[in-house]
mmCIF file of C-alpha atoms and ligand atoms in Angstrom:
data_model
loop_
_atom_site.group_PDB
_atom_site.id
_atom_site.type_symbol
_atom_site.label_atom_id
_atom_site.label_comp_id
_atom_site.label_asym_id
_atom_site.label_seq_id
_atom_site.Cartn_x
_atom_site.Cartn_y
_atom_site.Cartn_z
ATOM 1 C CA MET A 1 125.249 116.838 93.261
ATOM 2 C CA SER A 2 127.307 113.964 94.636
ATOM 3 C CA SER A 3 128.232 111.025 92.454
ATOM 4 C CA GLN A 4 126.160 108.631 94.606
ATOM 5 C CA THR A 5 122.931 110.309 93.548
ATOM 6 C CA ARG A 6 123.696 109.755 89.856
ATOM 7 C CA LEU A 7 122.305 106.881 87.880
ATOM 8 C CA THR A 8 124.527 103.913 87.226
ATOM 9 C CA PRO A 9 126.605 105.091 84.296
ATOM 10 C CA GLY A 10 127.192 101.646 82.723
ATOM 11 C CA GLU A 11 130.215 101.111 80.536
ATOM 12 C CA ALA A 12 130.994 103.715 77.881
ATOM 13 C CA GLY A 13 129.074 102.949 74.713
ATOM 14 C CA GLY A 14 126.881 100.521 76.640
ATOM 15 C CA GLY A 15 123.806 102.286 75.317
ATOM 16 C CA VAL A 16 120.575 103.629 76.698
ATOM 17 C CA LEU A 17 119.044 100.305 77.804
ATOM 18 C CA ARG A 18 121.915 99.442 80.121
ATOM 19 C CA ARG A 19 122.637 102.916 81.356
ATOM 20 C CA TYR A 20 119.023 103.785 82.121
ATOM 21 C CA ALA A 21 117.596 100.373 82.939
ATOM 22 C CA ASP A 22 116.124 101.695 86.186
ATOM 23 C CA VAL A 23 114.007 104.374 84.491
ATOM 24 C CA LEU A 24 112.877 102.348 81.457
ATOM 25 C CA PRO A 25 110.045 99.788 81.127
ATOM 26 C CA LEU A 26 112.392 96.794 80.853
ATOM 27 C CA THR A 27 111.913 93.225 82.040
ATOM 28 C CA ASP A 28 114.322 90.284 82.288
ATOM 29 C CA ALA A 29 113.105 89.270 78.840
ATOM 30 C CA THR A 30 114.008 92.588 77.168
ATOM 31 C CA PRO A 31 117.119 92.049 75.005
ATOM 32 C CA ALA A 32 119.902 94.548 75.834
ATOM 33 C CA ILE A 33 120.480 95.635 72.249
ATOM 34 C CA THR A 34 122.572 98.716 71.453
ATOM 35 C CA LEU A 35 124.355 100.606 68.705
ATOM 36 C CA GLY A 36 126.041 102.828 71.304
ATOM 37 C CA GLU A 37 123.232 105.406 71.368
ATOM 38 C CA GLY A 38 123.032 108.134 73.995
ATOM 39 C CA ASP A 39 125.821 109.633 76.084
ATOM 40 C CA THR A 40 126.011 112.512 73.592
ATOM 41 C CA PRO A 41 128.131 115.632 74.154
ATOM 42 C CA LEU A 42 126.792 118.736 75.873
ATOM 43 C CA VAL A 43 129.060 121.480 74.543
ATOM 44 C CA ARG A 44 129.119 125.104 75.639
ATOM 45 C CA SER A 45 128.559 127.849 73.092
ATOM 46 C CA VAL A 46 131.544 129.988 72.151
ATOM 47 C CA ARG A 47 129.717 132.843 70.347
ATOM 48 C CA LEU A 48 125.918 132.690 70.498
ATOM 49 C CA GLU A 49 125.935 132.658 74.293
ATOM 50 C CA LYS A 50 127.106 136.272 74.311
ATOM 51 C CA ASP A 51 124.730 137.323 71.518
ATOM 52 C CA THR A 52 121.713 135.861 73.279
ATOM 53 C CA GLY A 53 122.708 137.222 76.695
ATOM 54 C CA CYS A 54 122.279 133.811 78.353
ATOM 55 C CA GLY A 55 124.209 133.118 81.525
ATOM 56 C CA ALA A 56 125.359 129.867 79.918
ATOM 57 C CA LEU A 57 124.302 128.325 76.613
ATOM 58 C CA TYR A 58 124.874 124.673 75.774
ATOM 59 C CA PHE A 59 124.145 122.495 72.765
ATOM 60 C CA LYS A 60 123.122 118.861 73.297
ATOM 61 C CA LEU A 61 124.580 117.149 70.246
ATOM 62 C CA GLU A 62 122.011 114.465 69.500
ATOM 63 C CA SER A 63 123.481 114.456 65.998
ATOM 64 C CA CYS A 64 126.234 112.269 67.543
ATOM 65 C CA ASN A 65 123.887 109.292 67.953
ATOM 66 C CA PRO A 66 124.703 106.230 65.788
ATOM 67 C CA SER A 67 122.238 107.007 62.994
ATOM 68 C CA GLY A 68 122.792 110.761 63.312
ATOM 69 C CA SER A 69 119.676 111.855 65.215
ATOM 70 C CA PHE A 70 118.000 111.601 68.633
ATOM 71 C CA LYS A 71 115.547 109.044 67.230
ATOM 72 C CA ASP A 72 117.986 106.259 68.231
ATOM 73 C CA ARG A 73 117.270 106.765 71.945
ATOM 74 C CA GLY A 74 113.637 105.875 71.547
ATOM 75 C CA MET A 75 114.108 103.396 68.728
ATOM 76 C CA VAL A 76 116.417 101.137 70.733
ATOM 77 C CA VAL A 77 113.693 100.765 73.377
ATOM 78 C CA ALA A 78 110.864 100.322 70.850
ATOM 79 C CA VAL A 79 112.806 97.655 68.909
ATOM 80 C CA ALA A 80 113.876 95.815 72.080
ATOM 81 C CA LYS A 81 110.252 95.719 73.286
ATOM 82 C CA ALA A 82 109.097 94.507 69.852
ATOM 83 C CA MET A 83 111.641 91.669 70.046
ATOM 84 C CA GLU A 84 110.541 90.848 73.574
ATOM 85 C CA ARG A 85 106.985 90.401 72.237
ATOM 86 C CA GLY A 86 108.261 88.211 69.422
ATOM 87 C CA ASP A 87 107.591 90.634 66.560
ATOM 88 C CA LYS A 88 109.597 89.914 63.423
ATOM 89 C CA ALA A 89 109.085 93.252 61.675
ATOM 90 C CA VAL A 90 108.797 96.956 62.455
ATOM 91 C CA LEU A 91 107.072 99.744 60.544
ATOM 92 C CA CYS A 92 107.207 103.516 60.746
ATOM 93 C CA ALA A 93 106.030 106.573 58.877
ATOM 94 C CA SER A 94 108.858 109.023 58.622
ATOM 95 C CA THR A 95 110.132 112.393 57.484
ATOM 96 C CA GLY A 96 113.471 110.539 57.289
ATOM 97 C CA ASN A 97 115.260 110.136 60.602
ATOM 98 C CA THR A 98 112.816 107.711 62.177
ATOM 99 C CA SER A 99 113.164 105.435 59.154
ATOM 100 C CA ALA A 100 116.974 105.696 59.223
ATOM 101 C CA SER A 101 116.980 104.722 62.887
ATOM 102 C CA ALA A 102 114.372 101.955 62.582
ATOM 103 C CA ALA A 103 116.243 100.479 59.608
ATOM 104 C CA ALA A 104 119.550 100.474 61.500
ATOM 105 C CA TYR A 105 118.216 98.743 64.624
ATOM 106 C CA ALA A 106 116.143 96.306 62.579
ATOM 107 C CA ALA A 107 119.214 95.325 60.551
ATOM 108 C CA ARG A 108 121.213 94.831 63.717
ATOM 109 C CA CYS A 109 118.519 92.702 65.321
ATOM 110 C CA GLY A 110 117.576 90.651 62.283
ATOM 111 C CA LEU A 111 114.096 92.173 61.882
ATOM 112 C CA GLN A 112 112.478 93.381 58.691
ATOM 113 C CA ALA A 113 111.989 97.168 58.615
ATOM 114 C CA TYR A 114 109.214 98.778 56.573
ATOM 115 C CA VAL A 115 109.066 102.531 56.156
ATOM 116 C CA ILE A 116 106.392 104.741 54.632
ATOM 117 C CA VAL A 117 107.717 108.114 53.479
ATOM 118 C CA PRO A 118 106.266 111.139 51.667
ATOM 119 C CA HIS A 119 107.641 110.897 48.129
ATOM 120 C CA GLY A 120 110.230 113.533 47.221
ATOM 121 C CA ARG A 121 110.322 115.115 50.675
ATOM 122 C CA ILE A 122 113.030 113.057 52.348
ATOM 123 C CA ALA A 123 116.596 114.416 52.619
ATOM 124 C CA ALA A 124 119.037 112.331 50.562
ATOM 125 C CA GLY A 125 121.201 111.199 53.478
ATOM 126 C CA LYS A 126 118.240 109.785 55.390
ATOM 127 C CA LEU A 127 116.894 107.855 52.430
ATOM 128 C CA ALA A 128 120.410 106.522 51.766
ATOM 129 C CA GLN A 129 120.527 105.153 55.318
ATOM 130 C CA ALA A 130 117.201 103.340 55.057
ATOM 131 C CA VAL A 131 118.235 101.866 51.694
ATOM 132 C CA ALA A 132 121.668 100.833 52.963
ATOM 133 C CA HIS A 133 120.170 99.023 55.964
ATOM 134 C CA GLY A 134 117.859 97.055 53.698
ATOM 135 C CA ALA A 135 114.511 98.549 54.698
ATOM 136 C CA CYS A 136 111.484 98.028 52.479
ATOM 137 C CA ILE A 137 110.631 101.608 51.508
ATOM 138 C CA VAL A 138 107.160 102.650 50.400
ATOM 139 C CA ALA A 139 107.012 106.203 49.010
ATOM 140 C CA ILE A 140 103.492 107.637 48.978
ATOM 141 C CA GLU A 141 101.946 110.530 47.110
ATOM 142 C CA GLY A 142 101.133 112.459 50.266
ATOM 143 C CA GLY A 143 102.665 114.043 53.332
ATOM 144 C CA PHE A 144 103.878 112.710 56.681
ATOM 145 C CA ASP A 145 100.424 112.857 58.218
ATOM 146 C CA ASP A 146 99.084 110.516 55.488
ATOM 147 C CA ALA A 147 102.082 108.226 56.012
ATOM 148 C CA LEU A 148 101.374 107.960 59.742
ATOM 149 C CA ARG A 149 97.681 107.256 59.171
ATOM 150 C CA LEU A 150 98.623 104.434 56.770
ATOM 151 C CA ALA A 151 101.246 103.051 59.149
ATOM 152 C CA ARG A 152 98.608 102.790 61.879
ATOM 153 C CA GLU A 153 96.198 101.057 59.474
ATOM 154 C CA VAL A 154 98.812 98.528 58.330
ATOM 155 C CA THR A 155 99.915 97.654 61.879
ATOM 156 C CA ASP A 156 96.260 97.243 62.911
ATOM 157 C CA ARG A 157 95.907 94.547 60.257
ATOM 158 C CA HIS A 158 99.306 92.808 60.400
ATOM 159 C CA PRO A 159 101.647 91.513 63.150
ATOM 160 C CA ILE A 160 104.166 94.328 62.679
ATOM 161 C CA ALA A 161 105.324 96.670 65.458
ATOM 162 C CA LEU A 162 104.579 100.358 64.903
ATOM 163 C CA VAL A 163 107.705 102.258 65.974
ATOM 164 C CA ASN A 164 106.587 105.852 65.499
ATOM 165 C CA SER A 165 106.534 108.022 68.613
ATOM 166 C CA VAL A 166 102.880 107.024 69.160
ATOM 167 C CA ASN A 167 104.626 103.903 70.487
ATOM 168 C CA PRO A 168 105.063 104.789 74.202
ATOM 169 C CA HIS A 169 108.456 103.052 74.343
ATOM 170 C CA ARG A 170 109.868 105.667 71.967
ATOM 171 C CA ILE A 171 108.990 108.446 74.402
ATOM 172 C CA GLU A 172 110.441 106.464 77.312
ATOM 173 C CA GLY A 173 113.765 106.056 75.516
ATOM 174 C CA GLN A 174 113.925 109.671 74.412
ATOM 175 C CA LYS A 175 113.428 110.980 77.943
ATOM 176 C CA THR A 176 116.922 109.687 78.808
ATOM 177 C CA ALA A 177 118.390 112.801 77.159
ATOM 178 C CA SER A 178 116.978 114.866 80.045
ATOM 179 C CA PHE A 179 118.740 112.620 82.552
ATOM 180 C CA GLU A 180 122.030 113.114 80.701
ATOM 181 C CA ILE A 181 121.641 116.899 80.674
ATOM 182 C CA VAL A 182 120.883 116.887 84.396
ATOM 183 C CA GLU A 183 123.919 114.687 85.047
ATOM 184 C CA SER A 184 126.195 116.954 82.988
ATOM 185 C CA LEU A 185 124.978 120.217 84.537
ATOM 186 C CA GLU A 186 124.451 118.629 87.954
ATOM 187 C CA ASP A 187 120.960 120.159 87.860
ATOM 188 C CA ALA A 188 118.255 120.945 85.306
ATOM 189 C CA PRO A 189 118.821 123.902 82.961
ATOM 190 C CA ASP A 190 116.549 126.950 83.331
ATOM 191 C CA VAL A 191 115.346 126.761 79.732
ATOM 192 C CA LEU A 192 115.283 123.958 77.154
ATOM 193 C CA CYS A 193 114.895 124.919 73.466
ATOM 194 C CA LEU A 194 114.032 122.370 70.800
ATOM 195 C CA PRO A 195 112.293 121.982 67.436
ATOM 196 C CA VAL A 196 108.774 120.532 67.447
ATOM 197 C CA GLY A 197 107.430 118.340 64.648
ATOM 198 C CA ASN A 198 105.361 115.354 65.669
ATOM 199 C CA ALA A 199 105.969 116.575 69.250
ATOM 200 C CA GLY A 200 107.246 113.273 70.680
ATOM 201 C CA ASN A 201 110.558 114.773 71.706
ATOM 202 C CA ILE A 202 109.216 117.742 73.686
ATOM 203 C CA THR A 203 106.858 115.287 75.414
ATOM 204 C CA ALA A 204 109.779 112.978 76.234
ATOM 205 C CA TYR A 205 112.125 115.699 77.492
ATOM 206 C CA TRP A 206 109.445 117.076 79.774
ATOM 207 C CA ARG A 207 108.731 113.629 81.203
ATOM 208 C CA GLY A 208 112.459 113.140 81.763
ATOM 209 C CA PHE A 209 112.861 116.439 83.587
ATOM 210 C CA VAL A 210 109.800 115.781 85.747
ATOM 211 C CA GLU A 211 111.250 112.379 86.719
ATOM 212 C CA CYS A 212 114.669 113.881 87.457
ATOM 213 C CA TYR A 213 112.963 116.375 89.749
ATOM 214 C CA GLN A 214 110.916 113.643 91.457
ATOM 215 C CA ARG A 215 114.058 111.568 92.002
ATOM 216 C CA GLU A 216 115.766 114.639 93.451
ATOM 217 C CA LEU A 217 118.448 114.593 90.785
ATOM 218 C CA ALA A 218 117.470 118.198 89.987
ATOM 219 C CA THR A 219 116.317 121.052 92.220
ATOM 220 C CA HIS A 220 113.876 122.426 89.621
ATOM 221 C CA LYS A 221 112.375 121.789 86.192
ATOM 222 C CA PRO A 222 113.206 123.856 83.108
ATOM 223 C CA VAL A 223 110.909 126.120 81.145
ATOM 224 C CA MET A 224 110.243 124.369 77.810
ATOM 225 C CA TRP A 225 110.465 126.438 74.632
ATOM 226 C CA GLY A 226 109.385 124.485 71.537
ATOM 227 C CA PHE A 227 109.641 125.908 68.041
ATOM 228 C CA GLN A 228 107.679 124.987 64.945
ATOM 229 C CA ALA A 229 108.384 126.194 61.411
ATOM 230 C CA ALA A 230 106.013 129.034 60.502
ATOM 231 C CA GLY A 231 104.605 127.065 57.544
ATOM 232 C CA ALA A 232 104.032 123.985 59.712
ATOM 233 C CA ALA A 233 102.897 125.390 63.053
ATOM 234 C CA PRO A 234 99.653 123.642 64.038
ATOM 235 C CA ILE A 235 100.259 123.870 67.786
ATOM 236 C CA VAL A 236 101.036 127.586 67.560
ATOM 237 C CA GLY A 237 97.920 128.187 65.467
ATOM 238 C CA GLY A 238 95.754 125.811 67.495
ATOM 239 C CA ALA A 239 94.554 123.857 64.444
ATOM 240 C CA PRO A 240 95.980 121.205 62.093
ATOM 241 C CA VAL A 241 97.722 122.507 58.961
ATOM 242 C CA ALA A 242 96.534 120.724 55.798
ATOM 243 C CA ASP A 243 99.600 121.358 53.615
ATOM 244 C CA PRO A 244 102.598 122.092 55.870
ATOM 245 C CA GLN A 245 105.559 123.796 54.185
ATOM 246 C CA THR A 246 109.123 124.350 55.414
ATOM 247 C CA VAL A 247 112.746 123.739 54.407
ATOM 248 C CA ALA A 248 113.090 121.914 57.729
ATOM 249 C CA THR A 249 111.683 118.623 56.422
ATOM 250 C CA ALA A 250 112.032 116.812 59.769
ATOM 251 C CA ILE A 251 109.371 119.108 61.260
ATOM 252 C CA ARG A 252 107.136 119.372 58.214
ATOM 253 C CA ILE A 253 104.120 117.970 60.058
ATOM 254 C CA GLY A 254 100.593 119.376 60.058
ATOM 255 C CA ASN A 255 98.902 117.266 62.735
ATOM 256 C CA PRO A 256 101.344 116.167 65.463
ATOM 257 C CA ALA A 257 100.621 112.809 67.115
ATOM 258 C CA SER A 258 101.842 114.043 70.520
ATOM 259 C CA TRP A 259 99.973 117.363 70.375
ATOM 260 C CA THR A 260 98.654 117.075 73.955
ATOM 261 C CA GLY A 261 102.089 116.041 75.227
ATOM 262 C CA ALA A 262 103.504 119.254 73.761
ATOM 263 C CA THR A 263 100.838 121.530 75.217
ATOM 264 C CA MET A 264 101.233 119.806 78.596
ATOM 265 C CA ALA A 265 105.000 120.368 78.519
ATOM 266 C CA ARG A 266 104.405 123.990 77.553
ATOM 267 C CA ASP A 267 101.748 124.712 80.164
ATOM 268 C CA GLU A 268 103.150 122.749 83.103
ATOM 269 C CA SER A 269 106.608 124.276 82.601
ATOM 270 C CA GLY A 270 105.368 127.827 82.034
ATOM 271 C CA GLY A 271 106.893 127.630 78.556
ATOM 272 C CA GLU A 272 105.943 128.444 74.974
ATOM 273 C CA VAL A 273 105.462 126.792 71.613
ATOM 274 C CA LEU A 274 106.243 129.461 69.009
ATOM 275 C CA ALA A 275 106.902 129.733 65.281
ATOM 276 C CA VAL A 276 110.110 130.652 63.472
ATOM 277 C CA THR A 277 110.328 131.396 59.746
ATOM 278 C CA ASP A 278 112.426 129.405 57.285
ATOM 279 C CA GLU A 279 114.646 132.478 56.971
ATOM 280 C CA GLN A 280 115.311 132.462 60.719
ATOM 281 C CA ILE A 281 115.920 128.697 60.634
ATOM 282 C CA LEU A 282 118.469 129.003 57.817
ATOM 283 C CA ASP A 283 120.160 131.947 59.520
ATOM 284 C CA ALA A 284 120.596 129.872 62.694
ATOM 285 C CA TYR A 285 121.747 126.913 60.540
ATOM 286 C CA ARG A 286 124.491 129.104 59.026
ATOM 287 C CA ARG A 287 125.496 130.620 62.346
ATOM 288 C CA LEU A 288 125.776 127.237 64.082
ATOM 289 C CA ALA A 289 127.994 125.969 61.269
ATOM 290 C CA GLN A 290 130.189 129.060 60.972
ATOM 291 C CA GLU A 291 130.298 130.478 64.501
ATOM 292 C CA GLU A 292 130.030 127.341 66.625
ATOM 293 C CA GLY A 293 131.461 124.598 64.380
ATOM 294 C CA ILE A 294 128.203 122.658 64.639
ATOM 295 C CA PHE A 295 126.781 121.244 61.421
ATOM 296 C CA CYS A 296 123.162 120.285 61.959
ATOM 297 C CA GLU A 297 120.192 119.723 59.718
ATOM 298 C CA PRO A 298 117.796 122.647 59.205
ATOM 299 C CA ALA A 299 115.120 121.323 61.607
ATOM 300 C CA SER A 300 117.703 121.195 64.396
ATOM 301 C CA ALA A 301 118.473 124.872 63.877
ATOM 302 C CA ALA A 302 114.847 125.781 64.657
ATOM 303 C CA GLY A 303 115.491 125.558 68.406
ATOM 304 C CA VAL A 304 118.431 127.943 68.122
ATOM 305 C CA ALA A 305 116.480 130.236 65.762
ATOM 306 C CA GLY A 306 113.764 130.352 68.403
ATOM 307 C CA LEU A 307 116.212 131.211 71.165
ATOM 308 C CA LEU A 308 117.646 134.042 69.040
ATOM 309 C CA GLN A 309 114.120 135.290 68.387
ATOM 310 C CA GLN A 310 113.282 135.226 72.090
ATOM 311 C CA ALA A 311 116.537 137.014 72.972
ATOM 312 C CA ASN A 312 115.909 139.698 70.326
ATOM 313 C CA GLY A 313 112.356 140.053 71.591
ATOM 314 C CA GLY A 314 113.638 140.978 75.026
ATOM 315 C CA ALA A 315 113.225 137.676 76.917
ATOM 316 C CA GLU A 316 115.083 137.865 80.221
ATOM 317 C CA LEU A 317 117.974 135.423 79.825
ATOM 318 C CA ALA A 318 120.668 136.994 81.988
ATOM 319 C CA GLY A 319 122.055 134.465 84.442
ATOM 320 C CA LYS A 320 119.974 131.671 82.884
ATOM 321 C CA THR A 321 121.374 128.296 81.844
ATOM 322 C CA VAL A 322 119.901 127.383 78.464
ATOM 323 C CA VAL A 323 120.235 124.127 76.519
ATOM 324 C CA CYS A 324 119.397 123.878 72.802
ATOM 325 C CA VAL A 325 118.874 120.360 71.477
ATOM 326 C CA ILE A 326 120.710 119.750 68.195
ATOM 327 C CA THR A 327 118.408 116.987 67.015
ATOM 328 C CA GLY A 328 120.124 115.740 63.847
ATOM 329 C CA SER A 329 123.296 115.920 61.752
ATOM 330 C CA GLY A 330 123.896 118.294 58.836
ATOM 331 C CA LEU A 331 125.254 115.343 56.858
ATOM 332 C CA LYS A 332 121.666 114.144 56.527
ATOM 333 C CA ASP A 333 120.884 116.879 54.036
ATOM 334 C CA PRO A 334 123.984 117.761 51.984
ATOM 335 C CA GLU A 335 121.913 119.281 49.191
ATOM 336 C CA ARG A 336 120.595 121.931 51.555
ATOM 337 C CA ALA A 337 124.121 122.858 52.592
ATOM 338 C CA MET A 338 125.364 123.154 49.012
ATOM 339 C CA GLU A 339 122.369 125.341 48.195
ATOM 340 C CA GLU A 340 122.673 127.465 51.319
ATOM 341 C CA PHE A 341 126.380 128.053 51.083
ATOM 342 C CA ALA A 342 126.280 128.404 47.258
ATOM 343 C CA LEU A 343 129.399 126.465 46.424
ATOM 344 C CA GLU A 344 130.694 126.694 42.868
ATOM 345 C CA LEU A 345 134.046 125.041 42.372
ATOM 346 C CA GLU A 346 136.273 126.126 39.489
ATOM 347 C CA PRO A 347 139.364 123.904 39.340
ATOM 348 C CA VAL A 348 142.746 125.661 39.092
ATOM 349 C CA ALA A 349 146.118 124.320 37.884
ATOM 350 C CA ALA A 350 147.827 121.863 40.278
ATOM 351 C CA GLU A 351 150.616 124.388 40.925
ATOM 352 C CA LEU A 352 151.573 126.409 43.989
ATOM 353 C CA PRO A 353 151.050 129.900 42.511
ATOM 354 C CA ALA A 354 147.558 129.015 41.306
ATOM 355 C CA VAL A 355 146.635 127.523 44.693
ATOM 356 C CA GLU A 356 148.042 130.541 46.566
ATOM 357 C CA GLN A 357 146.129 132.883 44.316
ATOM 358 C CA GLU A 358 142.902 130.944 44.889
ATOM 359 C CA MET A 359 143.503 131.113 48.649
ATOM 360 C CA GLY A 360 143.983 134.869 48.489
ATOM 361 C CA LEU A 361 147.616 134.510 49.604
ATOM 362 C CA ALA A 362 149.347 135.653 46.415
HETATM 363 C C1 PLP B 401 112.114 113.926 64.395
HETATM 364 C C2 PLP B 401 112.927 115.157 64.355
HETATM 365 C C3 PLP B 401 112.481 116.372 64.911
HETATM 366 C C4 PLP B 401 111.122 116.537 65.489
HETATM 367 O O1 PLP B 401 110.920 115.798 66.640
HETATM 368 P P1 PLP B 401 109.420 115.434 67.099
HETATM 369 O O2 PLP B 401 109.584 114.471 68.176
HETATM 370 O O3 PLP B 401 108.747 114.875 65.881
HETATM 371 O O4 PLP B 401 108.788 116.724 67.512
HETATM 372 C C5 PLP B 401 113.339 117.458 64.895
HETATM 373 N N1 PLP B 401 114.564 117.377 64.348
HETATM 374 C C6 PLP B 401 115.024 116.241 63.805
HETATM 375 C C7 PLP B 401 116.392 116.224 63.225
HETATM 376 C C8 PLP B 401 114.228 115.094 63.791
HETATM 377 O O5 PLP B 401 114.695 113.975 63.228
#
């Protein structure tokens, strides 16, 4: 694809609003805020590509966004639109990353952030971010689905912008990742793999790929493969899950807000929404860290776990270009890593022989 057909790149670090102004719902009154979100790396696999039999396998490192997850792409648009309307505060329900992102952009823009989180189910790194950015945090005795219901009720009664992915501006911002993938590959991939929780992201990616195709930036649209955790797989099962369970806390959601968006993406693309077990998720989490050098949070590994499952199940991947979205950083959930990799440090003497012995070099 020639460079003329690409979107205006904008200056490096200029952010999603500037770079994708022509595909976002912006007006002259929308403030061009940014924390440098978007423009994330698309890196080729060095080991899993061969194991899965893909023609080419890439990872879209959304963990490289300013707050460490893809949520920043949508949040920057949602917060800018809230400011345009004159809102002074934003509110979200969150499994962690949405609150981290909302808190960061609110701090930057001088808004008050409120977050409602399920008590005891938020990874430490994510909670630390919301605290550090000065968000007002309400922990509830309930799950994410309760938190979202309450967030809707509060924003119905008070002049506070709801910045969950039920806010259409979130989806608009998140679709820009598809444009970046198409720009990098100079066409759409054949298959896109990603984790599915509240299902905003699969909805957004599909919209982005459809628009790329309509604008003739891509010659085709990818098949969408979404993966839910087996203990939190309402779309796979076709019914809400009352008490969702999984180590992948970012996708521990029993009644996704963008359910129809996900089934549309699945059906229109000829794709699938399937379940992977926690064991498969943690296996992919380990393999990404140790065989690819990519440290992601467990939810992010679900897309890769799903690809491995499909490859093992005999899916025809030869010659196919596949992209797995790495949705969030492993630094979000250090406790999981310490548990998974079972680190027990025994200090040795600060002397060369002791160090060599410990390294297995003696
Ligand atoms: C939010 C999130 C997801 C799930 O995305 P949805 O849009 O809710 O389906 C997956 N991984 C990470 C790291 C997330 O923060």
